[in-house]
Every structure is written in structure tokens, then in C-alpha cells.
Amino acid sequence: MIDLRALARLTEAYAEDLDRPVSPFRLAGRDIDTDTEPVLMGIVNLSRDSWYRESVAATRASAVRRGTVLAAQGAHLVDVGAESVVTTAERVGEERQREQLVPVISGLADAGVATSVESYHPSVVEACLDAGASVVNLTGSGEDEAMFELAARFDAALVLCHIGGSHARDLRTEAPDEEVADPFPAMLASFEARLGAARAAGVRSVSIDPGVGFSTPWITTPAERVRWQATTQLQSFRLRRLGVPVCHALPAAPDTFGEEVRHAEGFFTVLAALGGTGIFRTHEVPQVAAVLQCLRDFDPLPA
């Protein structure tokens, strides 16, 4: 149960990490202090297999329209992907991803909307960066050397996702017992090595994503997945010792929220914000923006 006593025990256990500073997130030439200005990453899915129907855009025109609406609603950038991580979804090859993504990225760039490309194929990422994308949302780890070189060459920011496998569609089905009990030591070790490699390649701005949206196929029940997601989000400040902002894809928990599923991301926003998250990847930009504003305006101990 999450209550004030549980939160007090958590902050006492890892007090040294709570207030560690993190570097700004560089977005389209602007450095953003995510502790004072949380970054909202809206979502456009080009795959019809994406289960969050409100995010799906079937044509280039509808994708550009959705992206510009998300920006008007408060998104700092729009994340565009062409392949769903749903296990039963159709696989989308590199050539088709380029054909779908590049015109949307280009159209949003022409509209003045900053974008990130979500992919694990270097050729796709290169084409999208060349079309105007500002961020690489790297949902893979099998092509790190090539991806880091691309991010450095285009001076793009990088979101590193924690991946238990080579990419989001090729995940291990089991996790070591110690990682199930406490995933953060493994995350810290993996992220530290990858951050070092990215910086050595010349990448200037990096954020890290614990991967609560897709990296746990070894969790077999919806209730256990929600518990793991909530716990991970609340403890994300433990990753601040790496000195970079934490990014979270906000869960929707459809089995828990049922017909109220579109309100789930607002709930998880509170947990993620308490856990020191700086970048919020969300389908529900206006709702999340309002929740974050309320948290910033509220002082539980007024003078």
C-alpha cells in the first residue's frame, strides 16, 4: 500500500539519491531543466496494431494533425513510431518503417513540432534524423554503437530504454530472481555502461527510461505488472545518481482501470513525479499537463 509512512521509509532508505542534480535535457537547441519544467512527450502511433486507439494515425495527414494538436496541448515533443510493442502485432520491416515515418517527421518539422523517432533500426533512425527528428527514443540495445554515432552526428538527444533483450520485440521471458526483487542495481549497471559509451561517442544529451511499458514479459498477471510499474516509478529517483533525467512511458493498466483507462496515466503521473521523473511519455497530454501543474502548485506544508 502506498501511504505517507511507506513513502517516508522509501525516502529514508535512499535519501542520498533524492536530491541529486541531473543534467538538462537538450531539445531542438534548447536546454531544459526537467526538475523545474517537466518535459511532455506526446505519442503518435502509425501502427494499426497499437492498442491505445486514440494515438493511432492511419495516414500522414492525420499523423501530422495529431502531432500538431498534441504540441498545442502542451507536448514539448511528439514521439512517432511505426511498430507496436504488442506481442501479437505485425512486425514492420526497416523499409516500410522509413516509408511511414519520414513523411510524418518531415511534416511535423515543417509545422515547427519537435519530434522523437522510436525505433531500434539504425537505417530508420538515420532517415528520421535527416528528416528533422530531434530525439532518438532507443527501444533496443543491439545496435548501440551505430545509434550513438547517429545521435552524435545529428546532435540529437537520446532516450536510452532499459531492455531485457536486443529490442522491444525480442525480450527475454525470464528475469534473474534478484532483478525481480529489486531491478535497480541491474538498471544502474546497464545504464552506466551505455551512458559511458554514448558520451564517448559524442552524444551530448541523454535520458534514461526504466522501460516499465514493455520490458517485463516475465510478469504474468496484470495486477503484478501494475505493482511492479508503480514501485519502479516511485523509486526512479534512485537512478538520479547517474546524473541524467529519468523518462517514463506512463502505463495505462487497462485491466485495472477498465472503461476508465484514459484516466490511468494521470494516476501514474503522480507516482512518476514523486519518483523524480523529468520526461513523461503520454497518450493523454492535457491530463498529464494538468496533473503536473497541480503538483507544482501544491504545498503540503504551507507557511
Short mmCIF file of N, CA and C in Angstrom, two decimals, residues 51 93 113 122 128 160 178 226-227 246 289:
data_model
loop_
_atom_site.label_atom_id
_atom_site.label_comp_id
_atom_site.label_asym_id
_atom_site.label_seq_id
_atom_site.Cartn_x
_atom_site.Cartn_y
_atom_site.Cartn_z
N TRP A 51 -2.64 -0.65 -29.34
CA TRP A 51 -3.94 -0.87 -28.67
C TRP A 51 -4.56 0.43 -28.18
N GLY A 93 9.03 -4.02 -41.19
CA GLY A 93 10.42 -4.01 -41.63
C GLY A 93 10.99 -2.61 -41.76
N VAL A 113 7.07 21.42 -34.96
CA VAL A 113 6.87 20.50 -33.83
C VAL A 113 8.12 19.63 -33.68
N PRO A 122 19.02 1.23 -37.09
CA PRO A 122 19.84 2.40 -37.41
C PRO A 122 19.45 3.09 -38.71
N CYS A 128 15.12 9.37 -40.25
CA CYS A 128 14.24 10.27 -39.50
C CYS A 128 15.00 11.47 -38.95
N LEU A 160 17.58 6.39 -23.61
CA LEU A 160 18.01 5.01 -23.51
C LEU A 160 16.99 4.21 -22.71
N GLU A 178 17.07 -11.91 -8.38
CA GLU A 178 17.48 -10.67 -7.71
C GLU A 178 16.94 -9.44 -8.44
N VAL A 226 1.13 -4.04 -12.66
CA VAL A 226 0.83 -2.72 -12.12
C VAL A 226 1.63 -2.45 -10.86
N ARG A 227 1.73 -3.47 -9.99
CA ARG A 227 2.51 -3.29 -8.75
C ARG A 227 3.97 -2.98 -9.09
N VAL A 246 15.33 11.14 -15.84
CA VAL A 246 14.61 9.88 -16.00
C VAL A 246 13.36 10.13 -16.84
N ALA A 289 -0.46 17.16 -18.24
CA ALA A 289 -0.03 18.54 -18.01
C ALA A 289 -0.77 19.14 -16.81
#
